[in-house]
Structures are given as C-alpha cells and as structure tokens.
Backbone as JSON, one array per atom type, in Angstrom:
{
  "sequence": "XXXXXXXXXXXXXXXXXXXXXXXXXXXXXXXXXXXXXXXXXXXXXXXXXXXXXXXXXXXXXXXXXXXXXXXXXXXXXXXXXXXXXXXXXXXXXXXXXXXXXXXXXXXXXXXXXXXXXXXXXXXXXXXXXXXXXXXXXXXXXXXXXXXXXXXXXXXXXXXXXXXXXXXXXXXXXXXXXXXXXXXXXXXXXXXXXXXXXXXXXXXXXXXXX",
  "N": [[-14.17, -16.58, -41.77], [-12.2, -17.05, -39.42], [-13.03, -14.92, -37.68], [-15.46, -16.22, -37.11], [-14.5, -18.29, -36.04], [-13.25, -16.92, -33.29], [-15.36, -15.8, -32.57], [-16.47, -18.18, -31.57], [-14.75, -19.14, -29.81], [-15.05, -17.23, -27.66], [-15.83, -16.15, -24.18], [-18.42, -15.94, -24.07], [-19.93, -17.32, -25.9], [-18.85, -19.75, -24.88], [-19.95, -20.0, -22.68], [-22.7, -19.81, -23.6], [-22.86, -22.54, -25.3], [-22.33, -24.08, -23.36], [-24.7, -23.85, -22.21], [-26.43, -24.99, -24.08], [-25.93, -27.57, -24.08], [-26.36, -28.2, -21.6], [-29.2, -28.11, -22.01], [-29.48, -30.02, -23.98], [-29.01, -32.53, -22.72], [-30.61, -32.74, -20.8], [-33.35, -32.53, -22.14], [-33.26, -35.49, -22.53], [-33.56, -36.98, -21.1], [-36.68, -38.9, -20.63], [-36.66, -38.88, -22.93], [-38.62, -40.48, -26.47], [-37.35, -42.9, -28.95], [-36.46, -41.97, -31.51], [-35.97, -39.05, -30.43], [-33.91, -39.16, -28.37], [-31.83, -39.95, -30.23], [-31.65, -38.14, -31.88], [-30.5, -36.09, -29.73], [-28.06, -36.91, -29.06], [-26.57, -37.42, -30.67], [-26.45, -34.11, -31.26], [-25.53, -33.75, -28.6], [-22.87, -34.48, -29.95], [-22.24, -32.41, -31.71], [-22.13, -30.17, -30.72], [-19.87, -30.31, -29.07], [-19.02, -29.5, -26.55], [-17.81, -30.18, -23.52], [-18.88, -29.32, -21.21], [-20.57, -30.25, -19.79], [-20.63, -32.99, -18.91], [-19.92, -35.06, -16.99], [-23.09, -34.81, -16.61], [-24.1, -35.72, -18.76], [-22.67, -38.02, -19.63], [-24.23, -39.84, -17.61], [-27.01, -39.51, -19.06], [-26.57, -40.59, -21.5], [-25.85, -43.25, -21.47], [-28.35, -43.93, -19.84], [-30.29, -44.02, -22.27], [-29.14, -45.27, -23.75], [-30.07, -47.78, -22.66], [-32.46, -47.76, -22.03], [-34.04, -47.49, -24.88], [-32.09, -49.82, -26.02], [-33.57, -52.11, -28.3], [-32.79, -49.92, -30.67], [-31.66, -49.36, -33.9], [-30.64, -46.77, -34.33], [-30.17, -45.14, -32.09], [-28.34, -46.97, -31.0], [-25.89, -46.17, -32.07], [-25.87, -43.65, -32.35], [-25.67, -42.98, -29.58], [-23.43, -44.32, -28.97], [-21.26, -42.95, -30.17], [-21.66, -40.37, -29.11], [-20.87, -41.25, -26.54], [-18.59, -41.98, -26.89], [-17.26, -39.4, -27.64], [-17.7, -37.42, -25.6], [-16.82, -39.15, -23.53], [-13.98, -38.29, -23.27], [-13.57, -36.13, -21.95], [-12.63, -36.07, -19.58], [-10.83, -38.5, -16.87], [-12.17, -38.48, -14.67], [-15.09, -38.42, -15.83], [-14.71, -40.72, -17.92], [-15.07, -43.19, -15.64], [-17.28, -42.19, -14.05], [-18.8, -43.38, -16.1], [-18.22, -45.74, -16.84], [-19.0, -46.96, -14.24], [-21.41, -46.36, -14.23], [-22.61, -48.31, -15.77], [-21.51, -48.35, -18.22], [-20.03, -50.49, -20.0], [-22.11, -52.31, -20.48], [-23.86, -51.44, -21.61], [-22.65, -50.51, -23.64], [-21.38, -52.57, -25.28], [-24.44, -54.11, -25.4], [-25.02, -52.55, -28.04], [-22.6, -52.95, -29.41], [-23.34, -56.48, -30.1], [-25.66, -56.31, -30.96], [-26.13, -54.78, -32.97], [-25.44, -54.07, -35.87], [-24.86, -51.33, -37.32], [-24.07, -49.99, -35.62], [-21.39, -51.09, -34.32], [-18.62, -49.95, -35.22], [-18.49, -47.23, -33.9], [-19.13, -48.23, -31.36], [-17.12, -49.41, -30.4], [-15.26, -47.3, -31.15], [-16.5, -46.1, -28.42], [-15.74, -48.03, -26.54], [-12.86, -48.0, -26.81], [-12.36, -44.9, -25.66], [-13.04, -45.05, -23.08], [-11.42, -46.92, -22.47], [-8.31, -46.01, -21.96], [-6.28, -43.08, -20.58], [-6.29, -41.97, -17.23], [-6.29, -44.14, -14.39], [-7.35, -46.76, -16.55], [-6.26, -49.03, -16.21], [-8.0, -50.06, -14.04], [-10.27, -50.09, -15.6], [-9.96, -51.18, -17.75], [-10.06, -53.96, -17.08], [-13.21, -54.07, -15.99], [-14.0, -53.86, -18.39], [-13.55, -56.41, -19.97], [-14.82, -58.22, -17.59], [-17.33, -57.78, -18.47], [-17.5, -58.82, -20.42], [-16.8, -57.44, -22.81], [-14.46, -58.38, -24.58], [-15.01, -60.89, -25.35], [-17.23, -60.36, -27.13], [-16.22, -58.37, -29.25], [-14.53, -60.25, -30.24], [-15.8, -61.81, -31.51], [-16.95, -60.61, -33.38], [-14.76, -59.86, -34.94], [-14.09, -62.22, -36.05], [-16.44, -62.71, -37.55], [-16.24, -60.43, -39.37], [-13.68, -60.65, -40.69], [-14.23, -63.23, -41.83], [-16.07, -62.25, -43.72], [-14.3, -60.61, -45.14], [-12.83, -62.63, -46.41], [-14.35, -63.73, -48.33], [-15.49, -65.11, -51.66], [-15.57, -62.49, -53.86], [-15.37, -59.78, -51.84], [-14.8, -56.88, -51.43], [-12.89, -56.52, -49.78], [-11.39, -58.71, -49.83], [-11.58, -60.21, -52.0], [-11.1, -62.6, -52.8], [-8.61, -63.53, -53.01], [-5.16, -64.12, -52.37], [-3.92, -61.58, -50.77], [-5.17, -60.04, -47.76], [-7.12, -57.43, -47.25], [-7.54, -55.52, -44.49], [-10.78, -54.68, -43.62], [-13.06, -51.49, -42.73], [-14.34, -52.15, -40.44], [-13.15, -54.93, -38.98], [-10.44, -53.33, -38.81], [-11.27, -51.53, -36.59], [-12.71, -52.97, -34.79], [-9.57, -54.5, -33.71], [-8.22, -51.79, -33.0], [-10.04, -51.34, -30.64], [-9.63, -53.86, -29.02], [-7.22, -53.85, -28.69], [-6.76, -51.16, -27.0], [-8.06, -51.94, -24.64], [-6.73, -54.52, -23.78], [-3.85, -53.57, -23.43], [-0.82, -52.88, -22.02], [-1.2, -55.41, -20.15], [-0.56, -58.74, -19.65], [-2.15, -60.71, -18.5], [-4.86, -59.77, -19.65], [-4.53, -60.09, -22.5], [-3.59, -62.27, -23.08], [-6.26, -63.36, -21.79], [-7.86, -62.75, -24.51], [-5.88, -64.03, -26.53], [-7.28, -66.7, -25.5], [-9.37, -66.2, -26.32], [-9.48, -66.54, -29.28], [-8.36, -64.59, -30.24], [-5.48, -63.05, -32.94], [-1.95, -62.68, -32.24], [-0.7, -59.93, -33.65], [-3.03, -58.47, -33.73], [-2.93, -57.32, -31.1], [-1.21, -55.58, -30.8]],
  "CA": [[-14.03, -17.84, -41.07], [-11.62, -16.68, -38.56], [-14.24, -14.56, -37.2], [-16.66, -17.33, -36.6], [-13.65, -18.93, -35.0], [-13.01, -16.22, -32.19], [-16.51, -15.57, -31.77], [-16.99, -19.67, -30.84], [-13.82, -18.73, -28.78], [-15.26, -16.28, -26.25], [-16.44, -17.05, -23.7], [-19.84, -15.62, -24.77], [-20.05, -18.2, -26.74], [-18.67, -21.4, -24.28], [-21.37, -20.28, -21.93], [-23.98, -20.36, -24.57], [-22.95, -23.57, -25.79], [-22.41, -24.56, -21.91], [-26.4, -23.91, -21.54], [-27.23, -25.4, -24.97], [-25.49, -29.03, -23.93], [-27.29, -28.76, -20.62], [-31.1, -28.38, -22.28], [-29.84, -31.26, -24.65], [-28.4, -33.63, -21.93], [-31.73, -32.62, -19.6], [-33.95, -33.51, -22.99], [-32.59, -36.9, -22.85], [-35.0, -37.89, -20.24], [-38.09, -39.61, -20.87], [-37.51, -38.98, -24.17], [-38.2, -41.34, -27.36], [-35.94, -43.32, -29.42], [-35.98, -40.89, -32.18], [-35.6, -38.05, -29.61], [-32.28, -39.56, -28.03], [-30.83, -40.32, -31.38], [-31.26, -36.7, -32.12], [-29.93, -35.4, -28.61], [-27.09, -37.65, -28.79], [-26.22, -36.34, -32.59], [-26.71, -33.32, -30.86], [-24.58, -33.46, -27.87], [-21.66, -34.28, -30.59], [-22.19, -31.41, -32.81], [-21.86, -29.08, -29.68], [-18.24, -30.39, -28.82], [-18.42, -29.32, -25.11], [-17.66, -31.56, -22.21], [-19.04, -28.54, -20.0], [-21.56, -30.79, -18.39], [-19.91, -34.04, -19.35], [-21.0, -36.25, -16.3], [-24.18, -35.58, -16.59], [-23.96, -35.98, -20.43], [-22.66, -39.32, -19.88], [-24.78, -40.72, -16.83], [-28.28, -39.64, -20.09], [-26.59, -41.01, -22.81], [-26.34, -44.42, -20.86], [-29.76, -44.43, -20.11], [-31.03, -43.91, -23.47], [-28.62, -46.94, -24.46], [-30.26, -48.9, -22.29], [-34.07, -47.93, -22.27], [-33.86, -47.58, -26.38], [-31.83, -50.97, -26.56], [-33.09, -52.2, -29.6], [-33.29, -49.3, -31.5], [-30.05, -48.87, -34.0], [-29.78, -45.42, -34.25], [-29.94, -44.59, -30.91], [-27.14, -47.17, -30.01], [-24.89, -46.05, -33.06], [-25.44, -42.21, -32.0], [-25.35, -43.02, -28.57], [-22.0, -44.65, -28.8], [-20.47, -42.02, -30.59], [-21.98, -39.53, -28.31], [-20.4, -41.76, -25.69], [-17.08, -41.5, -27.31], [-16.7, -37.67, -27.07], [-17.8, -37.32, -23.94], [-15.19, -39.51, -22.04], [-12.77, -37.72, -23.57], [-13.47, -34.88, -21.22], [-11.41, -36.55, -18.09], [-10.98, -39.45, -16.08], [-13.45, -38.63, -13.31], [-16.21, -38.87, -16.44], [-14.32, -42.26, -17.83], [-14.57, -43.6, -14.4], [-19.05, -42.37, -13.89], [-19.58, -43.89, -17.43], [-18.42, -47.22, -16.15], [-19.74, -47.13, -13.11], [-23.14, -46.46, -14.33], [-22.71, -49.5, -16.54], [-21.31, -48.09, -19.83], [-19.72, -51.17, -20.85], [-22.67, -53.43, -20.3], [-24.56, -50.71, -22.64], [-22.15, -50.59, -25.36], [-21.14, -54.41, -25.35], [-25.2, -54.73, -26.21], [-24.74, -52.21, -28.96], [-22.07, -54.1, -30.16], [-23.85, -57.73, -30.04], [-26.87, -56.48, -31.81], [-26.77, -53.59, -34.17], [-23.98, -53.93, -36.8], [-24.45, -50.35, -37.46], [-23.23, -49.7, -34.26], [-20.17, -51.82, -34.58], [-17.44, -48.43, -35.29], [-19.15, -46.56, -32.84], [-19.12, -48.92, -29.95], [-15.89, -49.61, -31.07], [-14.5, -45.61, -30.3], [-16.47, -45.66, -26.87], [-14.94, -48.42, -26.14], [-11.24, -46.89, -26.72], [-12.1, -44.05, -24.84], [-13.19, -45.69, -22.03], [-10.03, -48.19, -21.57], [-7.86, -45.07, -21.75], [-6.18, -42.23, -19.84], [-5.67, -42.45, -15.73], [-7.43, -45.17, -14.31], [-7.61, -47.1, -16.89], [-5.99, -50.2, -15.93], [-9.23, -51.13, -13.85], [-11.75, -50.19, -16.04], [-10.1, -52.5, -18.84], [-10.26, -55.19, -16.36], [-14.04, -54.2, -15.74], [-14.7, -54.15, -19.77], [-13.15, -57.73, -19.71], [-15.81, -59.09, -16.68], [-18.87, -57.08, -19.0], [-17.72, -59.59, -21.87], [-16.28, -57.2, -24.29], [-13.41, -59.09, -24.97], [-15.33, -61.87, -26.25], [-18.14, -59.09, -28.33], [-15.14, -58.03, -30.07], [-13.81, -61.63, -30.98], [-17.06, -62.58, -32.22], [-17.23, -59.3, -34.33], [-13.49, -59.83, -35.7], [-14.25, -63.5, -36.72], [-17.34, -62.82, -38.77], [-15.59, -59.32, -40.73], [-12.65, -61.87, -41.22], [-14.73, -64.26, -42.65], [-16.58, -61.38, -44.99], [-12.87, -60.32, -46.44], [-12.54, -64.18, -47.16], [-15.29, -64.53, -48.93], [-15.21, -64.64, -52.79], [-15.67, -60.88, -54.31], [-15.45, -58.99, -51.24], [-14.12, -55.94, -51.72], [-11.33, -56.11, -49.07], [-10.12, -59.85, -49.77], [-11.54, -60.62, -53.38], [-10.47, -63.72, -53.13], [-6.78, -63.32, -53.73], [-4.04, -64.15, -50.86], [-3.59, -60.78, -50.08], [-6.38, -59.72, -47.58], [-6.97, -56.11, -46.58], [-8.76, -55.78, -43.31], [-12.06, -53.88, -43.14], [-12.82, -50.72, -41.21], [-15.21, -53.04, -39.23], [-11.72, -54.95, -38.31], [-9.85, -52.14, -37.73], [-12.0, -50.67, -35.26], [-12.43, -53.87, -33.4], [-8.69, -54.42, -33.12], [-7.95, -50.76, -32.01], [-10.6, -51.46, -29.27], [-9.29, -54.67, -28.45], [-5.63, -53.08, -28.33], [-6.89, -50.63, -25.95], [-8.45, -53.02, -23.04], [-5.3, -55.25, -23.12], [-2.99, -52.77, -23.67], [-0.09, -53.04, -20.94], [-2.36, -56.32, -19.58], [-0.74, -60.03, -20.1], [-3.74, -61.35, -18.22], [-5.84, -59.48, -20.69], [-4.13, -60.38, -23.55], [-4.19, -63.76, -22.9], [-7.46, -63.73, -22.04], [-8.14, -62.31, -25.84], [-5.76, -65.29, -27.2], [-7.77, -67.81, -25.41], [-10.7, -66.11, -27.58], [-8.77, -66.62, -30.4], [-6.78, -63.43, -30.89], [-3.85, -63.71, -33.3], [-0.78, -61.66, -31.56], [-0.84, -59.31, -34.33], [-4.29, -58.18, -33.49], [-2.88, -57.35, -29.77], [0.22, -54.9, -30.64]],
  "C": [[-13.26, -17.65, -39.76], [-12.0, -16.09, -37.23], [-14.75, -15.35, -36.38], [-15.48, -18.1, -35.77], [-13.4, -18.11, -33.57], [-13.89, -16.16, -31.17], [-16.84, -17.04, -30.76], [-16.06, -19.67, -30.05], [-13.99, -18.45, -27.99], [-15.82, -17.0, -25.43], [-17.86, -16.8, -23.07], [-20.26, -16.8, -25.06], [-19.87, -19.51, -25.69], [-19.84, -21.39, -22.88], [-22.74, -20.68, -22.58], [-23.96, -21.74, -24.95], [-22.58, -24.55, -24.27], [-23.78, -24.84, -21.53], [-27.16, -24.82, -22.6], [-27.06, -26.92, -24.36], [-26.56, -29.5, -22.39], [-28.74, -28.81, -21.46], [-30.9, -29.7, -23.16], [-29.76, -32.38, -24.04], [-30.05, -33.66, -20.98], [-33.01, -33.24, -20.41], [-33.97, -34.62, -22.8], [-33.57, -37.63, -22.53], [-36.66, -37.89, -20.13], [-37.95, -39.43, -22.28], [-38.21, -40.48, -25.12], [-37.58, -42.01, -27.98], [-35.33, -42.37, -30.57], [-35.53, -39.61, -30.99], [-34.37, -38.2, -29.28], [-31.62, -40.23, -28.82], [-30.49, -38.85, -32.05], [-30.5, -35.61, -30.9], [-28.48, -36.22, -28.37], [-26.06, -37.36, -30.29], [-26.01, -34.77, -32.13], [-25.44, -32.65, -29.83], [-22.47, -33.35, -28.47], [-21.54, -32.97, -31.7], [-21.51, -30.46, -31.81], [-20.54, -28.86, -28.84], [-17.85, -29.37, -27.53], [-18.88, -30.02, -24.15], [-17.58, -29.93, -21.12], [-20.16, -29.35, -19.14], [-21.48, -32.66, -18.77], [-20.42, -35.49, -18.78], [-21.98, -36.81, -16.49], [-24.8, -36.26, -17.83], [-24.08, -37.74, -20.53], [-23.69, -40.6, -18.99], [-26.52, -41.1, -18.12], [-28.12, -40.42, -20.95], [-26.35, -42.92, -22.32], [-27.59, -44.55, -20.87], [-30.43, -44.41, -20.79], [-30.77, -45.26, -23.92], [-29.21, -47.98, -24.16], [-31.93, -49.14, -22.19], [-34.43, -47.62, -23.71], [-32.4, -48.94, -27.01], [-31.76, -51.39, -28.12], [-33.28, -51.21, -30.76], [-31.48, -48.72, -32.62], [-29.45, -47.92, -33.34], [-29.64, -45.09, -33.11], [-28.52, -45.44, -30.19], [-26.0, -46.83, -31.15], [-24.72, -44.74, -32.66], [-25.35, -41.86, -30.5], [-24.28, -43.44, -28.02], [-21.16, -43.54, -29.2], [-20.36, -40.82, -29.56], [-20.72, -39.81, -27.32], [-18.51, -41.18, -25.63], [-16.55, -40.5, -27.34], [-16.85, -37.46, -26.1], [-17.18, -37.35, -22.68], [-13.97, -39.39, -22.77], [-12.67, -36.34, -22.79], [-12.54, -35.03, -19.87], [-11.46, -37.59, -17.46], [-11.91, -39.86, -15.27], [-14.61, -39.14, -14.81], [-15.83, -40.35, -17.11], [-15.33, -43.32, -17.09], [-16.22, -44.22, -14.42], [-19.53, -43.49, -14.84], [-19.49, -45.3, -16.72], [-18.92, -47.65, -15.3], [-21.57, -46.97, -12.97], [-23.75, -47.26, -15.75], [-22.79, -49.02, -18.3], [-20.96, -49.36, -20.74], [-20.76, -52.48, -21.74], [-23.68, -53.38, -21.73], [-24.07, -50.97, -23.72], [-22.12, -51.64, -25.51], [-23.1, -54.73, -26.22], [-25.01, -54.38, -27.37], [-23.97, -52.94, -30.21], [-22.18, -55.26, -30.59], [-24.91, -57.32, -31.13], [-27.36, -55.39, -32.72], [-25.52, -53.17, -34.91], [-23.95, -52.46, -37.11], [-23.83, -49.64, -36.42], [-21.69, -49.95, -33.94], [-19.14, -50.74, -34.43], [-18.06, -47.74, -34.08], [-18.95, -47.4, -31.33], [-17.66, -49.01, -29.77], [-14.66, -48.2, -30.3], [-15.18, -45.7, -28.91], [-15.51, -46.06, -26.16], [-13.71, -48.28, -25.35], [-11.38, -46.08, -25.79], [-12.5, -44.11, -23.82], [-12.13, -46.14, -20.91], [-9.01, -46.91, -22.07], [-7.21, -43.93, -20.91], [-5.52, -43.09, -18.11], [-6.62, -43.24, -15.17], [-7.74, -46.06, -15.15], [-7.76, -48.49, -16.89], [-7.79, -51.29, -15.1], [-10.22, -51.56, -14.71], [-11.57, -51.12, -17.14], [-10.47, -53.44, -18.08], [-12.2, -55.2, -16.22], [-14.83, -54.25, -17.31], [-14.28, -55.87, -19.91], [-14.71, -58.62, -18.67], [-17.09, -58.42, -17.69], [-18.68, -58.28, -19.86], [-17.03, -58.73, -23.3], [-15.44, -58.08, -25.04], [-14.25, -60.33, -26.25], [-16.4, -61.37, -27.32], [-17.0, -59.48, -29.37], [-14.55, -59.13, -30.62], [-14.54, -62.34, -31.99], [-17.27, -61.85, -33.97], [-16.16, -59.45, -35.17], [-13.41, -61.17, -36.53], [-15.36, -63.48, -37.94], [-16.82, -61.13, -39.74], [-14.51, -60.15, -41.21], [-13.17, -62.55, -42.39], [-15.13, -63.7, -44.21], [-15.88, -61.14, -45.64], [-12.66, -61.33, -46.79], [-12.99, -64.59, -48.03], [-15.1, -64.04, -50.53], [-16.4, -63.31, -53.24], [-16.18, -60.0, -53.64], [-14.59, -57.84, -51.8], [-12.78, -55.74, -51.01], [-10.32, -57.66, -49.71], [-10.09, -60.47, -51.59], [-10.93, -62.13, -53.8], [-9.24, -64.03, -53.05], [-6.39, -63.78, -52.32], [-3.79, -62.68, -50.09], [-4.89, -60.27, -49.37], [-6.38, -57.86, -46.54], [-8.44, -55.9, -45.83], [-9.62, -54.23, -43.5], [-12.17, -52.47, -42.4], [-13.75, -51.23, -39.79], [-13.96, -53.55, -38.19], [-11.22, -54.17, -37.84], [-9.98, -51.53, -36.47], [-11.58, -51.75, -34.65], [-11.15, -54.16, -32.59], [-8.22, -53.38, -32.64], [-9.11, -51.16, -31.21], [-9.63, -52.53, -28.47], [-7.64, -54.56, -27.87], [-5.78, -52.17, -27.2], [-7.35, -51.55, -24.61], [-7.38, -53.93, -23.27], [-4.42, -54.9, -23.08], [-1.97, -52.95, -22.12], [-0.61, -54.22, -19.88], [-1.83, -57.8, -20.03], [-1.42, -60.9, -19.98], [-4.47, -61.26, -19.4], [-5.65, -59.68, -21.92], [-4.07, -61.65, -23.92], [-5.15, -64.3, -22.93], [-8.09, -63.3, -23.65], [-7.68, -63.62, -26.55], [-6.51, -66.17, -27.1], [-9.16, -67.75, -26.01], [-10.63, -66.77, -29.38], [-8.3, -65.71, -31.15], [-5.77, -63.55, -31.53], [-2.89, -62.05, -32.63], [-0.67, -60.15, -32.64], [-1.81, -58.32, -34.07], [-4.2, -57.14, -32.14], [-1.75, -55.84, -29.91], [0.02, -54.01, -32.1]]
}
C-alpha cells in the first residue's frame, strides 16, 4: 500500500493523471447526459485540480445543457465541489460562468442533488474573494433555494414516524438539514446584510452561527 502511495506520488504519475483529467474534462463536450454523469464521477475519482479551470468552466455546461437530468446535476455538483477547492482564481471562473445559477437549479429540482449542491455551494462562498461571490449567490436566489429546502426537511423530521423526529419533542435534524445550514452558514458568514436577508426568509439564528 505504501508503494501504491509513492508511485501516485511521483511525478510520473501527477502527469499521467494531469493528462487523464484533461481527456475527461475535453470529453465533457457535446457529450450525453449519461456521458457527463460519468466524466464528472470521473473527474472526482482522479483528485487533481491540474486543469481545474477548465474542469470547472465543462462541468457547468453539462449542468446546464443536461438540466433535467438527476444524475448529472448530483455528480456534477459534487464534481463542482472538488474542483473549487483548487484556488480562488477557479472559485472566482465558476461563478462567473454562472455556477450558482447552475447549482441553485440543481437544488430546486432534483432532491438527489440536494447534499451535493449543498458542498458546491460551500466551496464556492469560501476562501479569498469570497465576500463577493456570497453576495452574488444571494442575487442567483440561493438564499431563498436553501430556505425552501430547510422548511420542507423540517417539516419531514416533524412528521409522525420519521426517523429523525418520530414524533417525540426531541427533533434530530437530517443530513438534508445539515447540509443546507452549513451552506447557508457559508454565504452569510461574516455578512449582517446576508444574514438578515436569510432571517427575512425565515432563518432561525441558530441556523446562521
């Protein structure tokens, strides 16, 4: 095992998997919806942000010309989510070539998507720069996605013989919840505007911190 660790070390190896991420990121285009649910599954297995940009400018446009197709926006979010973890400058492209507008549908219309949109999210409103780009997930609408999304998993732990609330007084939130409030913690994060604007969704303070 150690081995196999060194060897994926060299940098034998981070070129090879430097060339593999480009043929899967260059795939992307024109493919299918199965195709960019498997190149987007793909680009996360391969766990290098050596071509990162262009990684993220494909995996947008899959999100958005495969719309309604789950898997592609559940493995295209995730995708998403490793990706802009490679640096600010890629953050920055994703938004700018309308990441939020992408995930936000994800999030509206494919509950399996929900966790997934959820981490792009995060790693989006994040890092240096971030301050705007929460402000520009805010004008996409997330804010209110995410309120919509936290009101109906709410409701599901309320309901009699859920598994999180069972009825009882004590209610233990979801990982549907969870996610949404770590997203929603990240875009208002250091933000009383934005946090506000979340209350006037109907955020409880809890939710925010």
């Amino acid at each position: 095992r150690r081995e196999m660790r060194k060897k994926q070390r060299s940098p034998e190896a981070a070129v090879q998997q430097a060339e593999r991420a480009a043929e899967v990121v260059a795939s992307l285009t024109g493919s299918s919806a199965h195709e960019a649910a498997v190149g987007c599954k793909a680009i996360i297995r391969l766990r290098s942000h050596a071509v990162a940009q262009e990684a993220a400018v494909a995996i947008i446009k899959v999100l958005k010309s495969h719309a309604a197709d789950a898997e592609v926006a559940a493995h295209g979010c995730w995708a998403l989510a490793h990706i802009c973890k490679a640096s600010a400058m890629t953050q920055q492209l994703a938004v700018d070539e309308g990441a939020f507008d992408a995930v936000n549908a994800s999030l509206e219309h494919h509950p399996a998507a929900i966790m997934p949109a959820c981490a792009a999210l995060e790693a989006m409103c994040t890092g240096v720069g971030a301050a705007s780009r929460r402000e520009r997930a805010r004008e996409a609408g997330v804010i209110t996605s995410l309120m919509a999304e936290l009101r109906s998993s709410r409701n599901a732990e309320k309901a009699p013989g859920s598994s999180s609330g069972g009825g009882g007084s004590t209610l233990f939130p979801s990982d549907v919840t969870m996610a949404c409030c770590a997203a929603l913690r990240s875009i208002t994060r250091d933000s009383m505007q934005l946090q506000q604007a979340a209350l006037d969704e109907g955020a409880s303070v809890q939710w925010l911190v």
